[in-house]
XYZ file of C-alpha atoms in Angstrom:
732
model
C -185.064 97.920 -27.819
C -183.219 95.960 -25.120
C -179.902 94.377 -25.965
C -180.161 91.962 -23.038
C -183.867 91.065 -22.738
C -183.274 88.131 -20.380
C -181.437 90.382 -17.902
C -184.193 92.981 -18.174
C -186.898 90.370 -17.472
C -184.902 88.978 -14.541
C -184.631 92.425 -12.964
C -188.355 93.014 -13.482
C -189.103 89.654 -11.852
C -186.887 90.432 -8.841
C -188.538 93.835 -8.490
C -192.060 92.408 -8.370
C -191.010 89.535 -6.071
C -189.678 92.145 -3.652
C -193.005 93.968 -3.878
C -194.860 90.747 -3.028
C -192.530 90.014 -0.118
C -192.933 93.474 1.363
C -196.652 93.978 0.798
C -198.039 90.445 1.287
C -195.851 88.928 4.001
C -197.076 90.742 7.066
C -195.298 93.972 6.223
C -196.040 96.937 8.406
C -198.257 99.427 6.633
C -199.532 102.863 7.403
C -202.120 102.838 10.083
C -204.914 105.144 9.010
C -205.104 108.560 10.607
C -208.539 107.649 11.960
C -207.106 104.585 13.701
C -204.222 106.591 15.204
C -206.589 109.256 16.500
C -208.793 106.543 18.030
C -205.710 105.015 19.643
C -204.812 108.394 21.143
C -208.385 109.011 22.337
C -208.491 105.623 24.109
C -205.154 106.113 25.868
C -205.339 107.149 29.516
C -204.285 110.744 30.010
C -200.843 111.293 31.518
C -199.831 107.690 30.781
C -197.101 105.869 28.850
C -199.797 104.868 26.336
C -200.578 108.540 25.658
C -196.912 109.289 24.926
C -196.637 106.335 22.528
C -199.877 107.330 20.797
C -198.597 110.884 20.348
C -195.280 109.659 18.920
C -197.149 107.378 16.484
C -199.136 110.395 15.285
C -195.944 112.459 14.913
C -194.365 109.643 12.879
C -197.420 109.459 10.638
C -197.520 113.171 9.854
C -193.764 113.288 9.260
C -193.258 110.153 7.185
C -196.540 109.709 5.339
C -197.896 113.209 4.832
C -194.723 115.295 5.087
C -196.511 117.674 7.478
C -193.577 118.728 9.687
C -195.520 121.480 11.432
C -198.068 119.005 12.821
C -195.413 116.462 13.804
C -193.439 119.217 15.573
C -196.465 120.305 17.609
C -197.296 116.703 18.554
C -193.692 115.955 19.616
C -193.651 118.992 21.905
C -196.919 117.817 23.454
C -195.367 114.360 24.028
C -192.371 115.984 25.771
C -194.689 117.811 28.167
C -196.530 114.576 29.050
C -193.227 112.706 29.579
C -192.021 115.403 31.992
C -195.272 115.215 33.945
C -194.855 111.433 34.201
C -191.260 112.002 35.478
C -190.099 109.107 33.284
C -186.477 109.660 32.196
C -186.519 106.967 29.435
C -189.719 108.479 28.014
C -188.246 111.990 28.112
C -185.192 110.803 26.153
C -187.434 109.032 23.644
C -189.643 112.096 23.101
C -186.606 114.351 22.649
C -185.167 112.020 20.009
C -188.546 111.975 18.233
C -188.655 115.776 18.400
C -185.315 116.109 16.588
C -186.239 113.365 14.115
C -189.782 114.365 13.145
C -190.203 118.087 13.707
C -189.597 121.066 11.453
C -186.007 122.387 11.443
C -187.173 126.009 11.521
C -189.271 125.290 14.615
C -186.240 123.605 16.181
C -184.040 126.637 15.560
C -186.706 128.729 17.302
C -187.540 126.518 20.296
C -184.807 123.882 20.704
C -182.516 125.745 23.110
C -185.339 126.029 25.626
C -185.814 122.237 25.554
C -182.053 121.597 25.745
C -181.712 123.804 28.849
C -184.646 122.024 30.473
C -183.136 118.594 29.744
C -179.738 119.728 31.096
C -181.388 120.839 34.322
C -183.052 117.418 34.618
C -179.701 115.652 34.123
C -178.102 117.784 36.858
C -181.018 117.259 39.257
C -180.688 113.447 39.140
C -176.870 113.639 38.855
C -176.781 111.239 35.876
C -173.723 111.081 33.580
C -175.800 109.226 31.010
C -178.395 112.005 30.880
C -175.665 114.670 30.735
C -174.293 112.828 27.729
C -177.720 112.937 26.078
C -178.041 116.629 27.015
C -174.764 117.308 25.197
C -176.042 115.374 22.187
C -179.262 117.402 22.046
C -177.198 120.597 22.376
C -175.045 119.477 19.422
C -178.158 118.797 17.348
C -179.490 122.257 18.187
C -176.247 123.919 17.111
C -176.201 121.851 13.930
C -179.763 122.887 13.047
C -178.748 126.507 13.709
C -175.803 126.160 11.260
C -173.118 126.309 13.976
C -171.288 123.331 12.498
C -167.908 123.824 14.191
C -169.481 124.048 17.660
C -171.714 121.045 16.946
C -168.744 119.001 15.721
C -166.590 119.837 18.741
C -169.342 118.917 21.205
C -170.189 115.697 19.314
C -166.534 114.589 19.460
C -166.694 114.887 23.265
C -169.880 112.779 23.234
C -168.163 110.009 21.227
C -165.482 109.650 23.911
C -167.868 109.910 26.862
C -170.503 107.542 25.443
C -167.762 104.962 24.746
C -166.734 105.161 28.442
C -170.362 104.712 29.541
C -171.012 101.863 27.076
C -173.710 103.815 25.210
C -173.109 102.377 21.736
C -176.286 103.861 20.263
C -175.398 107.378 21.414
C -171.805 106.933 20.219
C -173.074 105.993 16.736
C -175.508 108.936 16.692
C -172.717 111.348 17.613
C -170.501 109.946 14.838
C -173.335 110.430 12.337
C -173.739 114.012 13.512
C -169.986 114.689 13.146
C -170.168 113.287 9.613
C -173.091 115.613 8.823
C -171.043 118.586 10.097
C -168.071 117.680 7.891
C -170.442 117.264 4.956
C -171.884 120.738 5.446
C -168.329 122.088 5.683
C -167.484 120.368 2.336
C -164.969 118.060 4.068
C -166.079 114.940 2.238
C -163.246 112.598 3.158
C -163.649 113.328 6.879
C -167.416 112.870 6.571
C -166.866 109.458 4.997
C -164.366 108.473 7.724
C -166.892 109.108 10.508
C -169.681 107.341 8.620
C -167.560 104.208 8.335
C -166.819 104.363 12.075
C -170.554 104.596 12.773
C -171.161 101.644 10.449
C -168.717 99.465 12.414
C -170.367 100.347 15.732
C -173.926 99.777 14.519
C -172.966 96.377 13.081
C -171.009 95.207 16.136
C -173.691 96.392 18.582
C -176.531 95.049 16.392
C -178.239 98.448 16.234
C -180.434 97.691 13.210
C -182.243 101.045 12.901
C -179.037 103.061 13.260
C -177.312 100.653 10.883
C -179.981 101.419 8.283
C -179.581 105.156 8.876
C -175.804 104.872 8.419
C -176.143 102.843 5.221
C -178.594 105.445 3.909
C -176.126 108.239 4.698
C -173.356 106.380 2.859
C -175.573 105.770 -0.166
C -176.587 109.443 -0.209
C -172.968 110.623 0.075
C -171.776 108.520 -2.862
C -174.801 109.631 -4.888
C -174.110 113.316 -4.255
C -170.476 112.787 -5.269
C -171.624 111.109 -8.510
C -170.309 107.661 -7.559
C -173.637 106.096 -8.508
C -172.351 102.512 -8.711
C -171.132 102.671 -5.102
C -174.399 104.318 -4.045
C -176.339 101.428 -5.615
C -174.200 98.908 -3.698
C -175.279 100.514 -0.421
C -178.900 100.689 -1.575
C -178.770 96.932 -2.182
C -177.399 96.423 1.351
C -180.243 98.550 2.746
C -182.737 96.414 0.845
C -181.237 93.240 2.327
C -181.576 94.625 5.867
C -185.203 95.697 5.302
C -186.258 92.366 3.772
C -184.459 90.355 6.473
C -186.895 91.608 9.116
C -189.867 89.492 10.129
C -192.228 92.350 9.245
C -190.524 94.436 6.556
C -191.253 98.170 6.686
C -193.025 98.859 3.384
C -192.397 102.627 3.565
C -188.656 102.078 4.104
C -188.599 99.620 1.183
C -190.388 102.040 -1.168
C -188.172 104.956 -0.076
C -185.032 102.915 -0.719
C -186.408 101.714 -4.068
C -186.997 105.326 -5.062
C -183.445 106.418 -4.250
C -182.130 103.319 -6.022
C -184.005 104.328 -9.166
C -182.664 107.882 -8.841
C -179.035 106.630 -8.828
C -179.736 104.137 -11.631
C -181.126 106.915 -13.814
C -177.718 108.606 -13.875
C -176.001 105.394 -15.012
C -178.391 104.060 -17.613
C -181.284 105.765 -19.374
C -183.859 103.024 -20.038
C -187.545 102.208 -20.192
C -186.998 99.834 -17.277
C -186.317 102.792 -14.964
C -189.485 104.532 -16.108
C -191.600 101.386 -15.602
C -190.261 100.831 -12.073
C -190.763 104.497 -11.144
C -194.386 104.466 -12.274
C -195.033 101.141 -10.499
C -193.653 102.572 -7.236
C -195.712 105.733 -7.634
C -198.842 103.587 -7.893
C -197.815 101.546 -4.829
C -197.152 104.729 -2.855
C -200.550 106.235 -3.507
C -202.308 102.891 -2.885
C -200.625 102.606 0.519
C -201.279 106.254 1.389
C -197.608 107.256 1.427
C -198.270 110.798 0.248
C -194.896 112.196 1.301
C -192.833 109.732 -0.762
C -195.452 109.883 -3.551
C -194.867 113.639 -3.875
C -191.088 113.107 -3.884
C -191.528 110.499 -6.621
C -193.533 112.959 -8.688
C -190.865 115.665 -8.428
C -188.038 113.252 -9.314
C -189.822 111.544 -12.185
C -190.967 114.841 -13.664
C -187.368 116.176 -13.589
C -186.066 112.903 -15.005
C -188.398 113.079 -18.015
C -187.638 116.768 -18.615
C -183.848 116.237 -18.309
C -183.996 113.488 -20.924
C -186.479 115.427 -23.085
C -189.064 112.631 -22.763
C -191.918 115.053 -23.407
C -194.241 112.445 -24.879
C -194.048 110.336 -21.715
C -194.505 113.465 -19.582
C -197.599 114.404 -21.575
C -199.133 110.912 -21.245
C -198.373 110.826 -17.523
C -200.273 114.053 -16.824
C -203.058 113.726 -19.383
C -203.837 110.002 -19.314
C -202.305 108.222 -16.284
C -202.723 110.885 -13.570
C -204.887 113.681 -15.065
C -206.043 114.750 -11.611
C -202.492 115.900 -10.793
C -202.624 118.613 -13.438
C -205.944 119.911 -12.098
C -204.516 119.968 -8.566
C -201.433 121.891 -9.722
C -203.561 124.495 -11.489
C -205.122 125.314 -8.114
C -202.148 124.792 -5.770
C -198.965 125.574 -7.742
C -199.658 127.832 -10.706
C -195.965 128.399 -11.518
C -195.312 124.659 -11.916
C -198.545 124.317 -13.885
C -197.323 126.981 -16.349
C -193.910 125.324 -16.695
C -195.483 121.958 -17.454
C -197.679 123.587 -20.072
C -194.511 124.826 -21.806
C -193.336 121.227 -22.256
C -196.762 119.920 -23.284
C -197.105 122.603 -25.966
C -193.543 122.086 -27.166
C -194.296 118.357 -27.514
C -197.387 119.217 -29.598
C -195.330 121.597 -31.766
C -197.075 124.737 -30.473
C -193.883 126.689 -29.824
C -195.540 130.132 -29.637
C -197.974 128.869 -26.977
C -195.080 127.242 -25.119
C -193.251 130.584 -25.131
C -196.348 132.304 -23.755
C -196.408 129.898 -20.798
C -192.675 130.488 -20.142
C -193.441 134.207 -19.981
C -196.286 133.516 -17.533
C -194.075 131.367 -15.315
C -191.041 133.687 -15.160
C -192.543 136.429 -12.909
C -193.063 133.833 -10.153
C -189.310 133.193 -9.958
C -188.547 136.612 -8.473
C -190.323 135.496 -5.278
C -188.665 132.061 -5.162
C -186.490 132.038 -1.985
C -184.261 129.226 -3.276
C -181.495 130.514 -5.570
C -180.908 126.891 -6.584
C -184.471 126.640 -7.966
C -184.229 130.030 -9.668
C -181.079 128.910 -11.473
C -182.614 125.569 -12.480
C -185.657 127.272 -13.997
C -183.615 129.767 -15.998
C -181.476 126.893 -17.289
C -184.645 125.146 -18.531
C -185.893 128.378 -20.118
C -182.558 128.958 -21.886
C -182.540 125.360 -23.169
C -186.008 125.887 -24.681
C -184.875 129.115 -26.349
C -181.843 127.325 -27.815
C -184.096 124.589 -29.207
C -186.248 127.300 -30.834
C -183.112 129.166 -32.046
C -183.959 132.363 -30.153
C -180.294 132.853 -29.265
C -180.352 136.507 -28.162
C -183.022 135.903 -25.523
C -181.416 132.554 -24.647
C -178.183 134.395 -23.789
C -180.094 136.770 -21.466
C -181.747 133.849 -19.630
C -178.481 131.901 -19.538
C -176.817 134.855 -17.792
C -179.669 134.899 -15.265
C -179.158 131.166 -14.668
C -175.452 131.775 -14.044
C -176.186 134.673 -11.686
C -178.465 132.601 -9.454
C -176.214 129.529 -9.631
C -173.394 131.686 -8.245
C -175.710 133.050 -5.557
C -176.608 129.458 -4.632
C -172.875 128.509 -4.741
C -173.853 125.457 -6.786
C -171.007 124.550 -9.127
C -172.911 122.073 -11.293
C -175.493 124.675 -12.314
C -172.716 127.227 -12.883
C -171.027 124.766 -15.234
C -174.324 124.010 -17.026
C -175.008 127.731 -17.452
C -171.494 128.378 -18.812
C -171.927 125.451 -21.244
C -175.223 126.909 -22.490
C -173.683 130.368 -22.890
C -170.761 128.860 -24.813
C -173.193 127.023 -27.105
C -175.260 130.194 -27.670
C -172.230 132.339 -28.470
C -170.957 129.781 -30.957
C -174.324 129.908 -32.691
C -174.277 133.719 -32.684
C -170.732 133.723 -34.087
C -169.176 135.496 -31.057
C -166.083 133.291 -30.786
C -164.206 135.407 -28.206
C -167.182 135.338 -25.858
C -167.650 131.600 -26.484
C -164.001 131.069 -25.587
C -164.441 132.938 -22.270
C -167.473 130.827 -21.339
C -165.668 127.652 -22.417
C -162.703 128.556 -20.200
C -165.042 129.214 -17.257
C -166.807 125.897 -17.891
C -163.473 124.081 -17.980
C -162.332 125.641 -14.687
C -165.650 124.742 -13.029
C -165.347 121.206 -14.361
C -161.908 120.928 -12.775
C -163.219 122.270 -9.457
C -166.068 119.753 -9.478
C -163.658 116.922 -10.258
C -161.339 118.064 -7.470
C -164.258 118.058 -5.014
C -165.388 114.616 -6.147
C -164.754 111.735 -3.757
C -164.579 108.998 -6.353
C -161.653 107.012 -5.054
C -159.976 106.209 -8.348
C -159.946 109.820 -9.472
C -158.641 111.019 -6.126
C -155.843 108.458 -6.199
C -154.800 109.493 -9.694
C -154.807 113.157 -8.713
C -152.705 112.332 -5.632
C -150.308 110.348 -7.789
C -149.894 113.184 -10.280
C -149.419 115.687 -7.434
C -146.702 113.494 -5.921
C -145.066 113.103 -9.318
C -145.177 116.862 -9.888
C -143.753 117.562 -6.418
C -140.916 115.108 -7.039
C -140.065 116.837 -10.349
C -140.115 120.242 -8.632
C -137.944 118.925 -5.781
C -135.331 117.526 -8.190
C -135.353 120.737 -10.195
C -134.781 122.826 -7.062
C -132.010 120.480 -5.952
C -130.318 120.746 -9.361
C -130.599 124.552 -9.239
C -129.110 124.710 -5.732
C -126.249 122.429 -6.787
C -125.565 124.535 -9.879
C -125.637 127.754 -7.814
C -123.229 126.318 -5.243
C -120.889 125.112 -7.991
C -120.942 128.517 -9.712
C -120.262 130.323 -6.405
C -117.370 128.027 -5.577
C -115.858 128.528 -9.027
C -116.128 132.319 -8.774
C -114.437 132.315 -5.345
C -111.572 130.229 -6.642
C -111.245 132.484 -9.664
C -110.828 135.581 -7.498
C -108.215 133.797 -5.353
C -106.178 132.376 -8.178
C -106.467 135.461 -10.341
C -105.613 136.020 -13.910
C -103.760 132.719 -14.290
C -107.016 130.759 -14.125
C -108.952 133.171 -16.331
C -109.070 130.712 -19.212
C -110.204 127.909 -16.933
C -112.966 130.125 -15.549
C -114.037 131.032 -19.078
C -114.271 127.350 -19.896
C -116.449 126.738 -16.858
C -118.688 129.678 -17.737
C -119.022 128.371 -21.266
C -119.941 124.944 -19.871
C -122.570 126.567 -17.636
C -123.954 128.349 -20.670
C -124.221 125.032 -22.494
C -125.978 123.468 -19.505
C -128.430 126.388 -19.374
C -129.041 126.081 -23.083
C -129.690 122.356 -22.685
C -132.190 123.135 -19.924
C -133.915 125.596 -22.273
C -134.096 122.944 -24.993
C -135.588 120.466 -22.498
C -138.146 123.100 -21.386
C -139.108 123.698 -25.033
C -139.519 119.955 -25.548
C -141.729 119.766 -22.450
C -143.889 122.630 -23.749
C -144.232 120.890 -27.123
C -145.292 117.756 -25.274
C -148.163 119.739 -23.697
C -149.152 122.041 -26.585
C -149.216 121.858 -30.399
C -146.147 123.416 -32.049
C -147.900 126.524 -33.428
C -149.647 127.170 -30.121
C -146.408 126.726 -28.146
C -144.602 129.133 -30.479
C -147.345 131.746 -30.088
C -147.353 131.340 -26.310
C -143.567 131.810 -26.098
C -143.527 134.877 -28.324
C -146.675 136.670 -27.092
C -147.329 135.204 -23.646
C -150.943 134.463 -24.677
C -152.691 132.426 -27.361
C -155.666 133.113 -29.623
C -158.639 130.744 -29.718
C -159.203 129.392 -33.246
C -162.305 128.067 -35.000
C -161.912 124.821 -36.988
C -164.380 123.059 -39.293
C -164.501 119.351 -40.206
C -162.863 118.244 -36.965
C -163.401 114.624 -35.887
C -163.566 114.213 -32.095
C -162.843 110.872 -30.391
C -163.990 110.238 -26.805
C -163.315 106.982 -24.982
C -163.462 105.765 -21.399
C -162.909 102.615 -19.377
C -166.079 100.652 -18.565
C -166.694 100.128 -14.823
C -163.646 102.160 -13.818
C -165.032 102.894 -10.324
C -165.078 99.180 -9.451
C -161.481 98.791 -10.635
C -160.422 101.714 -8.439
C -161.907 99.951 -5.398
C -160.321 96.579 -6.137
C -156.785 97.705 -7.045
C -154.149 99.604 -5.089
C -153.580 103.222 -6.206
C -150.093 102.408 -7.514
C -151.272 99.361 -9.490
C -154.258 101.285 -10.857
C -152.168 104.196 -12.139
C -149.532 101.831 -13.563
C -152.219 99.886 -15.434
C -153.913 102.990 -16.862
C -150.516 104.306 -17.915
C -149.926 101.144 -20.021
C -153.213 101.640 -21.859
C -152.861 105.400 -22.375
C -149.258 105.088 -23.625
C -150.510 102.586 -26.214
C -153.258 105.044 -27.240
C -150.658 107.838 -27.552
C -148.641 105.724 -29.998
C -151.760 104.940 -32.062
C -152.883 108.572 -32.450
C -149.345 109.586 -33.397
C -149.394 106.838 -36.053
C -152.633 108.253 -37.501
C -151.530 111.910 -37.357
C -154.026 112.947 -34.668
C -153.716 115.332 -31.699
C -154.176 114.175 -28.096
C -156.149 116.793 -26.150
C -156.300 115.491 -22.581
C -157.143 112.707 -20.160
C -159.501 113.166 -17.203
C -159.413 110.177 -14.869
C -160.278 107.187 -17.075
C -161.431 109.299 -20.072
C -159.265 109.979 -23.146
C -159.953 112.770 -25.687
C -158.226 113.117 -29.087
C -159.029 114.810 -32.410
C -158.259 114.809 -36.105
C -158.174 118.125 -37.974
C -156.839 120.316 -35.112
C -154.517 122.259 -35.032
C -153.837 123.774 -38.470
C -151.067 121.398 -39.499
C -153.047 118.313 -38.410
C -154.528 116.732 -41.545
C -156.040 113.625 -39.935
C -159.429 112.849 -41.502
C -162.536 111.160 -40.118
C -161.268 107.927 -41.722
C -157.977 108.257 -39.806
C -159.823 108.831 -36.504
C -162.149 105.836 -36.984
C -159.126 103.704 -37.957
C -157.387 104.828 -34.756
C -160.515 103.960 -32.735
C -160.545 100.412 -34.136
C -156.827 100.184 -33.334
C -157.682 101.250 -29.740
C -160.219 98.404 -29.501
C -157.761 95.844 -30.945
C -155.022 96.967 -28.547
C -157.349 96.715 -25.535
C -158.392 93.186 -26.612
C -154.727 92.228 -27.024
C -153.926 93.511 -23.513
C -157.006 91.715 -22.160
C -155.841 88.366 -23.586
C -152.449 88.799 -21.912
C -154.078 89.577 -18.557
C -156.578 86.714 -18.783
C -153.667 84.278 -19.240
C -152.013 85.695 -16.101
C -155.303 85.732 -14.136
C -155.211 89.533 -13.877
C -157.949 92.147 -14.198
C -158.379 93.800 -17.568
C -160.137 96.887 -18.897
C -162.862 97.236 -21.520
C -163.271 100.346 -23.652
C -166.170 102.178 -25.244
C -165.632 104.867 -27.878
C -167.737 107.659 -29.402
C -166.911 109.779 -32.467
C -168.507 112.849 -34.100
C -167.384 115.282 -36.807
C -168.103 119.011 -36.815
C -166.828 122.468 -35.834
C -164.845 123.251 -32.681
C -163.058 126.136 -31.015
C -159.527 125.319 -29.802
C -157.137 127.201 -27.560
C -155.211 127.282 -24.276
C -156.931 127.641 -20.893
C -155.291 128.578 -17.614
C -152.455 130.942 -16.748
C -150.251 128.578 -14.712
C -150.835 124.961 -15.691
C -151.421 125.357 -19.429
C -154.021 123.120 -21.028
C -154.737 122.959 -24.764
C -158.436 122.190 -25.095
C -161.376 122.175 -27.513
C -165.003 123.295 -27.078
C -168.277 123.315 -28.924
C -171.330 121.220 -29.674
C -169.205 118.721 -31.599
C -167.337 117.861 -28.388
C -170.608 117.415 -26.483
C -172.025 115.240 -29.287
C -168.910 113.022 -29.292
C -169.311 112.610 -25.535
C -172.950 111.543 -26.051
C -171.794 109.028 -28.695
C -169.378 107.568 -26.135
C -172.026 107.442 -23.374
C -174.374 105.487 -25.659
C -171.668 103.147 -26.960
C -171.056 99.631 -25.601
C -167.957 97.810 -24.302
C -165.634 96.964 -27.196
C -167.621 99.067 -29.716
C -167.041 102.290 -31.680
C -170.233 104.391 -31.865
C -170.326 107.179 -34.482
C -172.771 109.952 -35.414
C -174.579 110.249 -38.717
C -172.265 113.101 -39.793
C -169.177 110.922 -39.301
C -170.933 107.933 -40.901
C -171.510 109.889 -44.108
C -167.769 110.651 -44.262
C -166.541 107.083 -43.644
C -169.300 104.812 -44.979
C -167.308 103.944 -48.118
C -164.302 102.851 -46.044
C -165.901 100.947 -43.156
C -168.674 98.414 -42.648
C -171.133 100.032 -40.209
C -174.282 98.849 -38.436
C -177.167 101.307 -38.111
C -178.641 101.529 -34.590
C -181.545 103.697 -35.734
C -182.495 106.696 -33.639
C -181.267 106.594 -30.028
C -182.433 108.985 -27.291
C -179.528 111.178 -26.114
C -179.639 113.656 -23.247
C -180.382 117.253 -24.355
C -180.319 116.073 -27.995
C -183.451 114.001 -28.444
C -183.433 111.046 -30.844
C -180.281 110.944 -33.014
C -178.972 108.473 -35.595
C -176.082 106.324 -34.380
C -173.920 103.647 -36.016
C -171.546 100.967 -34.739
C -168.354 100.580 -36.800
C -167.767 96.902 -37.489
C -164.596 96.742 -39.594
C -162.572 98.449 -42.315
C -163.501 97.556 -45.875
C -160.806 96.067 -48.103
C -160.046 98.567 -50.856
């Protein structure tokens, strides 16, 4: 059910209008392979027409069929013809096509030979421009051979030289290559810097194709770093550029629409996304765009599995595109078996589903991609959890973690640790669950640290600066105290026994100062950890993870925080968040709750943890409503002053958790368990200005609050669950 049907219909209308514009207004479409072969046959041998015909064929095989081996072979043939024609512009064009359309493995095998040949040509005609291109092709070859530092160094030289020669297109290409190198080296901020430089050049020089490529790289970067809103902004810009052309490229439009849907799916799970995906799949196959059609299939299949939309998956393969299942049975038996697991699970045939998992698993040993191995074991473990086969689920979860580590993919490592934590909680192995929870937490922190979402980075920088300033002051105070003590001792020796009493007084004063510092340190520790936990940590040096029942978990976050982080200065942003979070701290203290942590714009608090915390579900829901009222009050103040204001969404669930301290240096009191994950899902499916609670919490508070049933709502990895909006507190 759509809460904003008019907006949904408007988006659908815009989508289909774009389709009409692209496909009915003279848009370029795929020339048939027959036509392209005829064009090549008619071209005079050893002519410019032959080269162009070959490049058209290479483009077709690369873009429409995804056959990189064919496109590679055709590009190399075009290079040979261009050399025989002794046409320098054609040689450059064929080389660029070779790097763009051919298979990367083939390039690693053959590229150096072509680079050396092009370098010899540049020297023979004594052309600085061609030498510059030779350097660029050398950089590309090194990049494709994973020599990123060498490629980056050479490309930096090309940027300077091409600027001197006025070769704006080559300068932009070199900047894009440098950005790719930084990306591969996990230097995200540097990669972004060079992309923005390339964007400026392509705009100023009116290089439309390179401008599109740069915008696509920016959209992809923000998507990979989970800044989906920013990625969508760049996808919209790409769409504007495509549609502004006299003959819009229909393949480019469909490709961009696909990636736009992929980013949207991470922000909002909806039927609209599914409808658009299926419409684009139909358009792709109608136009003969088999390469993008296959990509669509892989994405949409994963999307439905991730969101446990097994009914839709079943209909798609058995009613809409039944031929796809027959093709898979002959061409990709492993994928066919995996799909059968989901189809049988949807039909309730769990034993048959298990049989197909067992048939699929032997194929994974020969899968060269550790990433794919890990993903498949994660899926298998999730199925085993759903069927409550926890012992085998733990075995498969460990396999998922093993291959995620081999792939060096942190997100899968975190998912695997989360599954193992969940399994161990179900099996009652709390110590093991605690270990996996700690690992998950550390991975989560690493992923956040690697994220390039501007607001989060700014907050981390702010906290680092604040911490460094505290450390600096502390060191300065210590140095001053040491100098004062040394000076006093020297004077005492010089003056002797006469000043003994004075020295004693000073020593006593120093003792008092030290004691005051100890008291302040204890207060700081109590500000970070609950009293019992702090006491245990001081006495033993470690803490014990504890299991708690009937804990009510509150999750909230700021709606549209990424946009705020782009529109406000870092200082103003942190100051504003601090105002809100300080107000929340006062509210939870009023209701006897425990604040757990903040991560960026998210705030986590609980009632019922630790032992002395007696806050009930009613207290937590009351605090949540107080949060909403406070945010509305702050919003009214800011509206009067013409300032930006935040909106909040809150999710609450009640259940069991494990609580304890993670880390050995920067202590963090944290909680883990399915109840925490469920509360997070409640928050994700809440709305601005609303408190969304689970059925468990509803049963505990229904006599104290007026609630609105939302029915069953699809939640990721949970299926359809009952949710309720809290409207107001009932008058007793």
